[in-house]
mmCIF file of C-alpha atoms in Angstrom:
data_model
loop_
_atom_site.group_PDB
_atom_site.id
_atom_site.type_symbol
_atom_site.label_atom_id
_atom_site.label_comp_id
_atom_site.label_asym_id
_atom_site.label_seq_id
_atom_site.Cartn_x
_atom_site.Cartn_y
_atom_site.Cartn_z
ATOM 1 C CA UNK A 1 -32.680 42.993 74.760
ATOM 2 C CA UNK A 2 -35.206 43.234 72.054
ATOM 3 C CA UNK A 3 -35.128 39.675 71.150
ATOM 4 C CA UNK A 4 -35.171 38.304 74.270
ATOM 5 C CA UNK A 5 -38.259 40.530 74.974
ATOM 6 C CA UNK A 6 -39.784 39.293 71.474
ATOM 7 C CA UNK A 7 -39.110 35.734 72.448
ATOM 8 C CA UNK A 8 -40.767 35.853 76.179
ATOM 9 C CA UNK A 9 -44.076 37.032 74.116
ATOM 10 C CA UNK A 10 -43.689 34.118 72.219
ATOM 11 C CA UNK A 11 -42.469 34.771 69.244
ATOM 12 C CA UNK A 12 -41.785 31.930 66.884
ATOM 13 C CA UNK A 13 -37.935 31.034 67.166
ATOM 14 C CA UNK A 14 -37.577 29.078 64.196
ATOM 15 C CA UNK A 15 -39.353 31.186 61.789
ATOM 16 C CA UNK A 16 -37.357 31.820 58.401
ATOM 17 C CA UNK A 17 -37.027 35.265 56.534
ATOM 18 C CA UNK A 18 -37.759 35.913 52.643
ATOM 19 C CA UNK A 19 -34.192 34.924 52.302
ATOM 20 C CA UNK A 20 -34.501 31.806 54.004
ATOM 21 C CA UNK A 21 -32.859 32.539 57.280
ATOM 22 C CA UNK A 22 -33.927 31.627 60.459
ATOM 23 C CA UNK A 23 -32.722 33.764 63.685
ATOM 24 C CA UNK A 24 -30.249 31.335 64.909
ATOM 25 C CA UNK A 25 -28.493 30.941 61.299
ATOM 26 C CA UNK A 26 -27.936 35.294 61.695
ATOM 27 C CA UNK A 27 -26.677 34.910 65.115
ATOM 28 C CA UNK A 28 -24.524 32.253 64.228
ATOM 29 C CA UNK A 29 -23.271 34.030 61.346
ATOM 30 C CA UNK A 30 -22.209 37.264 63.168
ATOM 31 C CA UNK A 31 -20.854 35.083 65.643
ATOM 32 C CA UNK A 32 -22.988 36.165 68.456
ATOM 33 C CA UNK A 33 -22.401 33.491 71.177
ATOM 34 C CA UNK A 34 -24.918 35.185 73.305
ATOM 35 C CA UNK A 35 -27.700 35.585 70.815
ATOM 36 C CA UNK A 36 -27.224 31.759 70.058
ATOM 37 C CA UNK A 37 -27.452 30.821 73.728
ATOM 38 C CA UNK A 38 -30.871 33.057 74.433
ATOM 39 C CA UNK A 39 -32.185 31.269 70.827
ATOM 40 C CA UNK A 40 -31.446 27.859 72.028
ATOM 41 C CA UNK A 41 -32.954 28.569 75.918
ATOM 42 C CA UNK A 42 -36.084 29.585 73.607
ATOM 43 C CA UNK A 43 -36.286 26.217 71.775
ATOM 44 C CA UNK A 44 -34.887 27.204 68.699
ATOM 45 C CA UNK A 45 -33.553 24.061 67.094
ATOM 46 C CA UNK A 46 -30.002 23.807 66.700
ATOM 47 C CA UNK A 47 -30.152 21.441 63.543
ATOM 48 C CA UNK A 48 -32.102 24.034 61.468
ATOM 49 C CA UNK A 49 -32.089 23.706 57.736
ATOM 50 C CA UNK A 50 -30.633 27.344 56.078
ATOM 51 C CA UNK A 51 -31.321 27.778 52.254
ATOM 52 C CA UNK A 52 -28.262 29.186 50.867
ATOM 53 C CA UNK A 53 -28.707 30.949 47.613
ATOM 54 C CA UNK A 54 -26.776 32.991 44.885
ATOM 55 C CA UNK A 55 -29.316 35.548 44.442
ATOM 56 C CA UNK A 56 -32.721 35.825 46.406
ATOM 57 C CA UNK A 57 -34.412 34.860 42.786
ATOM 58 C CA UNK A 58 -32.532 31.621 42.201
ATOM 59 C CA UNK A 59 -33.433 28.233 43.942
ATOM 60 C CA UNK A 60 -31.911 27.067 46.984
ATOM 61 C CA UNK A 61 -28.584 25.133 45.997
ATOM 62 C CA UNK A 62 -27.485 23.785 49.342
ATOM 63 C CA UNK A 63 -28.584 23.878 52.783
ATOM 64 C CA UNK A 64 -25.907 24.484 56.120
ATOM 65 C CA UNK A 65 -27.155 23.877 59.543
ATOM 66 C CA UNK A 66 -25.988 26.230 62.404
ATOM 67 C CA UNK A 67 -22.990 23.402 62.697
ATOM 68 C CA UNK A 68 -21.710 23.913 59.233
ATOM 69 C CA UNK A 69 -21.928 27.712 59.809
ATOM 70 C CA UNK A 70 -20.246 27.881 62.880
ATOM 71 C CA UNK A 71 -16.817 25.426 60.964
ATOM 72 C CA UNK A 72 -17.087 27.265 58.541
ATOM 73 C CA UNK A 73 -16.113 30.636 60.412
ATOM 74 C CA UNK A 74 -14.223 29.044 63.218
ATOM 75 C CA UNK A 75 -16.625 29.790 66.130
ATOM 76 C CA UNK A 76 -15.687 27.235 68.287
ATOM 77 C CA UNK A 77 -17.498 28.755 71.159
ATOM 78 C CA UNK A 78 -20.767 28.222 68.899
ATOM 79 C CA UNK A 79 -19.791 25.200 67.769
ATOM 80 C CA UNK A 80 -19.528 23.727 71.296
ATOM 81 C CA UNK A 81 -23.042 25.219 72.373
ATOM 82 C CA UNK A 82 -24.581 23.835 69.579
ATOM 83 C CA UNK A 83 -23.506 20.444 69.958
ATOM 84 C CA UNK A 84 -24.293 20.474 73.745
ATOM 85 C CA UNK A 85 -28.114 21.167 72.593
ATOM 86 C CA UNK A 86 -27.860 18.284 70.683
ATOM 87 C CA UNK A 87 -27.042 18.993 67.019
ATOM 88 C CA UNK A 88 -25.770 16.441 65.099
ATOM 89 C CA UNK A 89 -22.299 16.472 63.767
ATOM 90 C CA UNK A 90 -22.891 13.997 61.025
ATOM 91 C CA UNK A 91 -25.923 15.889 59.033
ATOM 92 C CA UNK A 92 -25.121 16.530 55.835
ATOM 93 C CA UNK A 93 -26.201 19.346 53.121
ATOM 94 C CA UNK A 94 -28.010 18.085 50.062
ATOM 95 C CA UNK A 95 -24.716 17.373 48.379
ATOM 96 C CA UNK A 96 -23.987 15.535 51.316
ATOM 97 C CA UNK A 97 -21.316 17.785 52.717
ATOM 98 C CA UNK A 98 -21.277 17.588 56.806
ATOM 99 C CA UNK A 99 -19.801 19.803 59.240
ATOM 100 C CA UNK A 100 -17.134 17.949 59.378
ATOM 101 C CA UNK A 101 -15.938 18.278 55.917
ATOM 102 C CA UNK A 102 -16.090 21.906 56.360
ATOM 103 C CA UNK A 103 -14.009 21.609 59.228
ATOM 104 C CA UNK A 104 -11.195 19.565 57.576
ATOM 105 C CA UNK A 105 -10.626 22.469 55.170
ATOM 106 C CA UNK A 106 -9.982 25.418 57.813
ATOM 107 C CA UNK A 107 -6.371 26.177 59.083
ATOM 108 C CA UNK A 108 -7.811 26.398 62.660
ATOM 109 C CA UNK A 109 -7.592 22.794 64.553
ATOM 110 C CA UNK A 110 -10.047 23.206 67.183
ATOM 111 C CA UNK A 111 -13.571 23.245 65.349
ATOM 112 C CA UNK A 112 -12.518 19.528 64.134
ATOM 113 C CA UNK A 113 -11.152 18.486 67.225
ATOM 114 C CA UNK A 114 -14.440 19.475 68.783
ATOM 115 C CA UNK A 115 -16.952 17.433 66.037
ATOM 116 C CA UNK A 116 -14.668 14.119 66.499
ATOM 117 C CA UNK A 117 -14.836 14.857 70.772
ATOM 118 C CA UNK A 118 -19.125 14.681 69.549
ATOM 119 C CA UNK A 119 -18.622 11.337 67.579
ATOM 120 C CA UNK A 120 -18.452 12.915 64.284
ATOM 121 C CA UNK A 121 -18.416 10.225 61.470
ATOM 122 C CA UNK A 122 -15.070 10.530 59.806
ATOM 123 C CA UNK A 123 -16.411 8.215 56.769
ATOM 124 C CA UNK A 124 -19.062 9.703 55.913
ATOM 125 C CA UNK A 125 -18.650 11.013 51.816
ATOM 126 C CA UNK A 126 -19.896 14.136 49.829
ATOM 127 C CA UNK A 127 -21.386 13.816 46.510
ATOM 128 C CA UNK A 128 -17.976 13.297 44.949
ATOM 129 C CA UNK A 129 -17.309 10.208 47.307
ATOM 130 C CA UNK A 130 -14.821 11.901 49.238
ATOM 131 C CA UNK A 131 -14.405 11.831 52.937
ATOM 132 C CA UNK A 132 -13.020 15.023 55.051
ATOM 133 C CA UNK A 133 -9.436 12.930 54.847
ATOM 134 C CA UNK A 134 -9.687 14.029 51.089
ATOM 135 C CA UNK A 135 -10.558 17.747 51.764
ATOM 136 C CA UNK A 136 -7.674 17.913 54.312
ATOM 137 C CA UNK A 137 -5.207 16.193 51.906
ATOM 138 C CA UNK A 138 -6.142 19.417 49.623
ATOM 139 C CA UNK A 139 -5.828 21.746 51.964
ATOM 140 C CA UNK A 140 -2.548 20.773 52.581
ATOM 141 C CA UNK A 141 -3.363 20.218 56.188
ATOM 142 C CA UNK A 142 -1.398 17.172 58.029
ATOM 143 C CA UNK A 143 -2.245 17.598 61.396
ATOM 144 C CA UNK A 144 -6.245 17.233 60.066
ATOM 145 C CA UNK A 145 -5.180 14.391 57.766
ATOM 146 C CA UNK A 146 -3.765 12.538 60.420
ATOM 147 C CA UNK A 147 -6.828 13.032 62.877
ATOM 148 C CA UNK A 148 -9.057 11.946 59.706
ATOM 149 C CA UNK A 149 -7.148 8.950 58.433
ATOM 150 C CA UNK A 150 -7.887 5.578 59.460
ATOM 151 C CA UNK A 151 -7.929 2.008 58.076
ATOM 152 C CA UNK A 152 -10.841 2.522 56.139
ATOM 153 C CA UNK A 153 -10.045 6.118 54.890
ATOM 154 C CA UNK A 154 -6.745 5.448 54.022
ATOM 155 C CA UNK A 155 -8.324 3.204 51.302
ATOM 156 C CA UNK A 156 -11.215 5.073 50.286
ATOM 157 C CA UNK A 157 -11.951 6.174 46.632
ATOM 158 C CA UNK A 158 -13.691 8.728 45.329
ATOM 159 C CA UNK A 159 -16.300 9.154 42.081
ATOM 160 C CA UNK A 160 -12.865 9.046 39.480
ATOM 161 C CA UNK A 161 -11.715 6.133 41.729
ATOM 162 C CA UNK A 162 -8.376 8.285 43.333
ATOM 163 C CA UNK A 163 -7.146 7.284 47.036
ATOM 164 C CA UNK A 164 -5.897 9.548 49.227
ATOM 165 C CA UNK A 165 -2.665 8.243 48.058
ATOM 166 C CA UNK A 166 -3.794 9.453 44.370
ATOM 167 C CA UNK A 167 -4.557 12.961 45.601
ATOM 168 C CA UNK A 168 -1.695 13.749 47.533
ATOM 169 C CA UNK A 169 0.864 12.592 45.110
ATOM 170 C CA UNK A 170 -1.272 14.546 42.145
ATOM 171 C CA UNK A 171 -0.662 17.757 44.393
ATOM 172 C CA UNK A 172 2.947 16.801 45.594
ATOM 173 C CA UNK A 173 2.641 17.057 48.805
ATOM 174 C CA UNK A 174 5.603 14.510 49.665
ATOM 175 C CA UNK A 175 5.065 15.119 53.628
ATOM 176 C CA UNK A 176 1.522 13.546 53.015
ATOM 177 C CA UNK A 177 2.459 10.732 51.032
ATOM 178 C CA UNK A 178 5.004 9.642 53.600
ATOM 179 C CA UNK A 179 2.529 9.552 56.177
ATOM 180 C CA UNK A 180 0.242 7.631 54.383
ATOM 181 C CA UNK A 181 2.463 5.169 53.144
ATOM 182 C CA UNK A 182 3.428 4.681 56.893
ATOM 183 C CA UNK A 183 -0.683 3.965 57.654
ATOM 184 C CA UNK A 184 -0.371 1.597 55.226
ATOM 185 C CA UNK A 185 -2.231 3.595 51.995
ATOM 186 C CA UNK A 186 -1.598 1.222 48.571
ATOM 187 C CA UNK A 187 0.909 2.023 46.563
ATOM 188 C CA UNK A 188 -0.618 0.066 43.592
ATOM 189 C CA UNK A 189 -4.323 1.172 44.022
ATOM 190 C CA UNK A 190 -5.749 2.255 40.309
ATOM 191 C CA UNK A 191 -8.242 4.809 39.781
ATOM 192 C CA UNK A 192 -10.489 4.479 37.356
ATOM 193 C CA UNK A 193 -8.295 4.909 34.284
ATOM 194 C CA UNK A 194 -6.198 2.767 35.556
ATOM 195 C CA UNK A 195 -3.682 4.828 36.639
ATOM 196 C CA UNK A 196 -1.697 4.666 40.052
ATOM 197 C CA UNK A 197 -0.111 7.248 42.327
ATOM 198 C CA UNK A 198 3.067 7.351 40.707
ATOM 199 C CA UNK A 199 1.793 8.542 37.386
ATOM 200 C CA UNK A 200 0.316 11.654 39.087
ATOM 201 C CA UNK A 201 3.533 12.205 40.367
ATOM 202 C CA UNK A 202 5.243 11.392 37.107
ATOM 203 C CA UNK A 203 2.768 13.742 35.091
ATOM 204 C CA UNK A 204 2.958 15.877 37.558
ATOM 205 C CA UNK A 205 6.672 16.442 37.594
ATOM 206 C CA UNK A 206 6.816 16.498 41.509
ATOM 207 C CA UNK A 207 10.169 14.059 41.600
ATOM 208 C CA UNK A 208 10.517 14.641 45.726
ATOM 209 C CA UNK A 209 7.024 12.426 45.553
ATOM 210 C CA UNK A 210 8.179 10.082 42.581
ATOM 211 C CA UNK A 211 11.734 9.506 44.770
ATOM 212 C CA UNK A 212 9.261 8.752 47.941
ATOM 213 C CA UNK A 213 7.120 6.349 46.009
ATOM 214 C CA UNK A 214 9.857 4.834 44.202
ATOM 215 C CA UNK A 215 11.334 3.866 47.253
ATOM 216 C CA UNK A 216 7.891 2.036 48.578
ATOM 217 C CA UNK A 217 8.550 -0.166 45.742
ATOM 218 C CA UNK A 218 6.103 1.585 43.447
ATOM 219 C CA UNK A 219 5.812 0.092 39.860
ATOM 220 C CA UNK A 220 7.238 2.141 37.173
ATOM 221 C CA UNK A 221 6.274 -0.032 34.754
ATOM 222 C CA UNK A 222 2.234 -0.618 35.708
ATOM 223 C CA UNK A 223 0.369 0.704 32.576
ATOM 224 C CA UNK A 224 -3.174 2.809 32.701
ATOM 225 C CA UNK A 225 -5.791 2.147 30.167
ATOM 226 C CA UNK A 226 -3.700 3.989 26.925
ATOM 227 C CA UNK A 227 -1.104 1.601 28.104
ATOM 228 C CA UNK A 228 1.391 4.315 29.309
ATOM 229 C CA UNK A 229 3.476 3.379 32.410
ATOM 230 C CA UNK A 230 5.301 6.051 34.691
ATOM 231 C CA UNK A 231 8.428 5.017 32.934
ATOM 232 C CA UNK A 232 7.375 5.596 29.636
ATOM 233 C CA UNK A 233 5.900 9.481 30.967
ATOM 234 C CA UNK A 234 8.833 10.403 32.513
ATOM 235 C CA UNK A 235 10.556 13.257 31.325
ATOM 236 C CA UNK A 236 14.092 15.286 32.547
ATOM 237 C CA UNK A 237 15.230 14.775 36.157
ATOM 238 C CA UNK A 238 12.366 12.456 36.790
ATOM 239 C CA UNK A 239 13.663 10.269 33.852
ATOM 240 C CA UNK A 240 16.906 10.016 34.870
ATOM 241 C CA UNK A 241 15.799 9.250 38.657
ATOM 242 C CA UNK A 242 13.635 6.217 36.604
ATOM 243 C CA UNK A 243 16.510 5.193 34.959
ATOM 244 C CA UNK A 244 18.565 4.999 38.238
ATOM 245 C CA UNK A 245 15.706 2.636 40.151
ATOM 246 C CA UNK A 246 15.433 0.737 36.963
ATOM 247 C CA UNK A 247 19.302 -0.148 37.564
ATOM 248 C CA UNK A 248 18.771 -0.225 41.481
ATOM 249 C CA UNK A 249 16.148 -3.120 41.258
ATOM 250 C CA UNK A 250 17.190 -4.373 38.242
ATOM 251 C CA UNK A 251 17.638 -8.190 39.900
ATOM 252 C CA UNK A 252 13.825 -7.808 41.038
ATOM 253 C CA UNK A 253 12.344 -6.519 37.243
ATOM 254 C CA UNK A 254 15.123 -8.118 34.840
ATOM 255 C CA UNK A 255 13.779 -10.153 32.307
ATOM 256 C CA UNK A 256 13.660 -14.394 32.814
ATOM 257 C CA UNK A 257 15.886 -16.302 30.426
ATOM 258 C CA UNK A 258 14.365 -17.181 27.065
ATOM 259 C CA UNK A 259 10.935 -19.650 27.892
ATOM 260 C CA UNK A 260 11.651 -22.233 24.852
ATOM 261 C CA UNK A 261 8.268 -24.080 25.316
ATOM 262 C CA UNK A 262 6.682 -24.194 21.978
ATOM 263 C CA UNK A 263 3.680 -21.056 21.996
ATOM 264 C CA UNK A 264 1.080 -23.074 21.221
ATOM 265 C CA UNK A 265 1.171 -24.525 24.674
ATOM 266 C CA UNK A 266 2.428 -21.029 26.852
ATOM 267 C CA UNK A 267 0.503 -18.386 28.218
ATOM 268 C CA UNK A 268 1.666 -15.035 28.810
ATOM 269 C CA UNK A 269 5.553 -15.099 27.695
ATOM 270 C CA UNK A 270 7.630 -15.285 30.708
ATOM 271 C CA UNK A 271 9.989 -12.706 29.754
ATOM 272 C CA UNK A 272 6.819 -10.264 30.063
ATOM 273 C CA UNK A 273 5.677 -11.838 33.069
ATOM 274 C CA UNK A 274 8.794 -11.168 34.397
ATOM 275 C CA UNK A 275 7.473 -7.356 34.085
ATOM 276 C CA UNK A 276 3.742 -7.039 34.220
ATOM 277 C CA UNK A 277 2.344 -5.696 37.500
ATOM 278 C CA UNK A 278 -0.120 -7.641 39.752
ATOM 279 C CA UNK A 279 -3.072 -6.091 37.911
ATOM 280 C CA UNK A 280 -1.587 -7.055 34.179
ATOM 281 C CA UNK A 281 -1.136 -10.992 35.503
ATOM 282 C CA UNK A 282 -4.800 -11.335 37.035
ATOM 283 C CA UNK A 283 -5.880 -9.742 33.236
ATOM 284 C CA UNK A 284 -3.823 -12.846 31.694
ATOM 285 C CA UNK A 285 -4.224 -15.493 34.265
ATOM 286 C CA UNK A 286 -6.992 -17.338 32.125
ATOM 287 C CA UNK A 287 -5.286 -17.139 29.001
ATOM 288 C CA UNK A 288 -5.231 -20.044 26.938
ATOM 289 C CA UNK A 289 -3.725 -21.535 24.469
ATOM 290 C CA UNK A 290 -6.085 -22.344 21.136
ATOM 291 C CA UNK A 291 -4.867 -26.270 21.488
ATOM 292 C CA UNK A 292 -6.042 -26.505 24.469
ATOM 293 C CA UNK A 293 -9.476 -25.302 24.001
ATOM 294 C CA UNK A 294 -9.738 -27.514 20.716
ATOM 295 C CA UNK A 295 -9.611 -30.238 23.145
ATOM 296 C CA UNK A 296 -12.542 -28.758 24.918
ATOM 297 C CA UNK A 297 -14.720 -27.975 22.342
ATOM 298 C CA UNK A 298 -16.383 -31.787 22.527
ATOM 299 C CA UNK A 299 -18.245 -32.298 25.299
ATOM 300 C CA UNK A 300 -18.360 -36.242 26.081
ATOM 301 C CA UNK A 301 -21.671 -37.891 24.499
ATOM 302 C CA UNK A 302 -23.713 -38.949 28.010
ATOM 303 C CA UNK A 303 -26.434 -40.497 25.744
ATOM 304 C CA UNK A 304 -26.757 -42.092 22.186
ATOM 305 C CA UNK A 305 -30.141 -40.821 21.739
ATOM 306 C CA UNK A 306 -31.164 -38.710 18.904
ATOM 307 C CA UNK A 307 -32.817 -35.496 20.618
ATOM 308 C CA UNK A 308 -30.265 -35.600 23.257
ATOM 309 C CA UNK A 309 -27.350 -35.216 20.280
ATOM 310 C CA UNK A 310 -29.345 -32.813 18.671
ATOM 311 C CA UNK A 311 -29.266 -30.560 21.552
ATOM 312 C CA UNK A 312 -25.488 -31.397 22.236
ATOM 313 C CA UNK A 313 -24.663 -30.073 18.689
ATOM 314 C CA UNK A 314 -26.602 -26.788 19.010
ATOM 315 C CA UNK A 315 -24.414 -26.530 22.581
ATOM 316 C CA UNK A 316 -20.957 -27.802 20.956
ATOM 317 C CA UNK A 317 -21.675 -24.531 18.050
ATOM 318 C CA UNK A 318 -22.083 -22.415 20.990
ATOM 319 C CA UNK A 319 -19.052 -23.489 22.996
ATOM 320 C CA UNK A 320 -17.464 -22.832 19.896
ATOM 321 C CA UNK A 321 -18.556 -19.852 19.220
ATOM 322 C CA UNK A 322 -17.701 -18.280 22.784
ATOM 323 C CA UNK A 323 -14.099 -19.893 22.586
ATOM 324 C CA UNK A 324 -13.396 -17.891 19.159
ATOM 325 C CA UNK A 325 -14.817 -14.245 21.025
ATOM 326 C CA UNK A 326 -12.424 -15.661 24.026
ATOM 327 C CA UNK A 327 -9.437 -16.277 21.961
ATOM 328 C CA UNK A 328 -10.230 -13.066 19.432
ATOM 329 C CA UNK A 329 -10.275 -11.050 22.595
ATOM 330 C CA UNK A 330 -6.969 -12.499 24.105
ATOM 331 C CA UNK A 331 -4.807 -12.293 20.755
ATOM 332 C CA UNK A 332 -6.230 -8.443 21.243
ATOM 333 C CA UNK A 333 -5.052 -8.371 24.428
ATOM 334 C CA UNK A 334 -1.142 -9.860 23.562
ATOM 335 C CA UNK A 335 -1.092 -7.291 20.938
ATOM 336 C CA UNK A 336 -1.654 -4.093 23.089
ATOM 337 C CA UNK A 337 0.778 -6.331 25.515
ATOM 338 C CA UNK A 338 3.278 -6.214 23.252
ATOM 339 C CA UNK A 339 2.960 -2.874 21.562
ATOM 340 C CA UNK A 340 3.264 -0.926 25.000
ATOM 341 C CA UNK A 341 6.184 -3.251 25.941
ATOM 342 C CA UNK A 342 7.983 -2.130 22.744
ATOM 343 C CA UNK A 343 7.299 1.391 23.833
ATOM 344 C CA UNK A 344 8.902 0.774 26.968
ATOM 345 C CA UNK A 345 12.061 -1.168 24.939
ATOM 346 C CA UNK A 346 12.531 2.249 23.053
ATOM 347 C CA UNK A 347 12.386 4.488 26.040
ATOM 348 C CA UNK A 348 15.281 2.124 27.301
ATOM 349 C CA UNK A 349 16.987 2.075 24.026
ATOM 350 C CA UNK A 350 16.900 6.023 24.292
ATOM 351 C CA UNK A 351 18.102 6.289 28.134
ATOM 352 C CA UNK A 352 21.101 3.718 26.735
ATOM 353 C CA UNK A 353 22.114 5.934 23.861
ATOM 354 C CA UNK A 354 22.160 9.168 26.001
ATOM 355 C CA UNK A 355 24.350 7.431 28.484
ATOM 356 C CA UNK A 356 26.457 6.345 25.647
ATOM 357 C CA UNK A 357 27.028 9.692 23.859
ATOM 358 C CA UNK A 358 27.406 11.238 26.885
ATOM 359 C CA UNK A 359 30.340 8.928 28.112
ATOM 360 C CA UNK A 360 31.689 9.644 24.329
ATOM 361 C CA UNK A 361 31.413 13.478 25.309
ATOM 362 C CA UNK A 362 33.373 13.185 28.538
#
């Protein structure tokens, strides 16, 4: 064999050609296990990086190791050979993609199993902050999902703040949603824009996913940064489904009796609190009335000296300004909250009117 002859005469097994290929990259890409084995016998580096180019004239856009190539092309024999020779299963390319990220997207399960057997890290993320689990979900590979899902990856969020459950809900993969919920996925998790998995399922009209999430007690009144709840966003059959679940769970989400406490001593109206999601309750926890703030504006005077009195007056002025800003912000938040509640009430009225019209028609 010519290659063996050259290697015996001290040819460099790690030399790159003009396109950035080392011999081991070419051997792996062609699926030649015998040639890969020969190169490794002559100490070719199993972790050698390969610049991948869109064309010869362009700069390298990413670097793959032989493991990346073997995982991409589903060459389990070569993959095992490289791992046995010490190739790292956790070595990423320059976009932080590991061989496990590649294997997570392939239909064949053997490359994934091999990498996990050699301690590939399931929690390493790429430049989009996505672990291999997210890519397995996007490729709709339930078996891969089960092998990559753990206590950490199930709560990981990508660069958009999306969890594994968000991605499955967005794509309409109801069987994966069911599995993730069984493993403890958070049905209330919000992305960077305040959207829950239920928002995604509703907007993308995945009725089966909506039903599964509602059965898991997803909050249909949870609002995103645009003050839109899944209930308000729903249409057609999903709107009818929402209405059914709203009736089904009315005992837990119905409005409380009217709070007769004077407005100046209340925080958030109790009728609104009954329909607020946990995240919204947290935002209004520190809401205080103007009368309470007024009582705290003047700190007690510790000393009667003129200098301390002057400093105290300045502190009072600053404190008043802070409280005024806080009150203005709280009023603004309450205005937004009331506006979104009004939208939901209008939707409920519309649905009730539709029911009445249907009843009259029958």
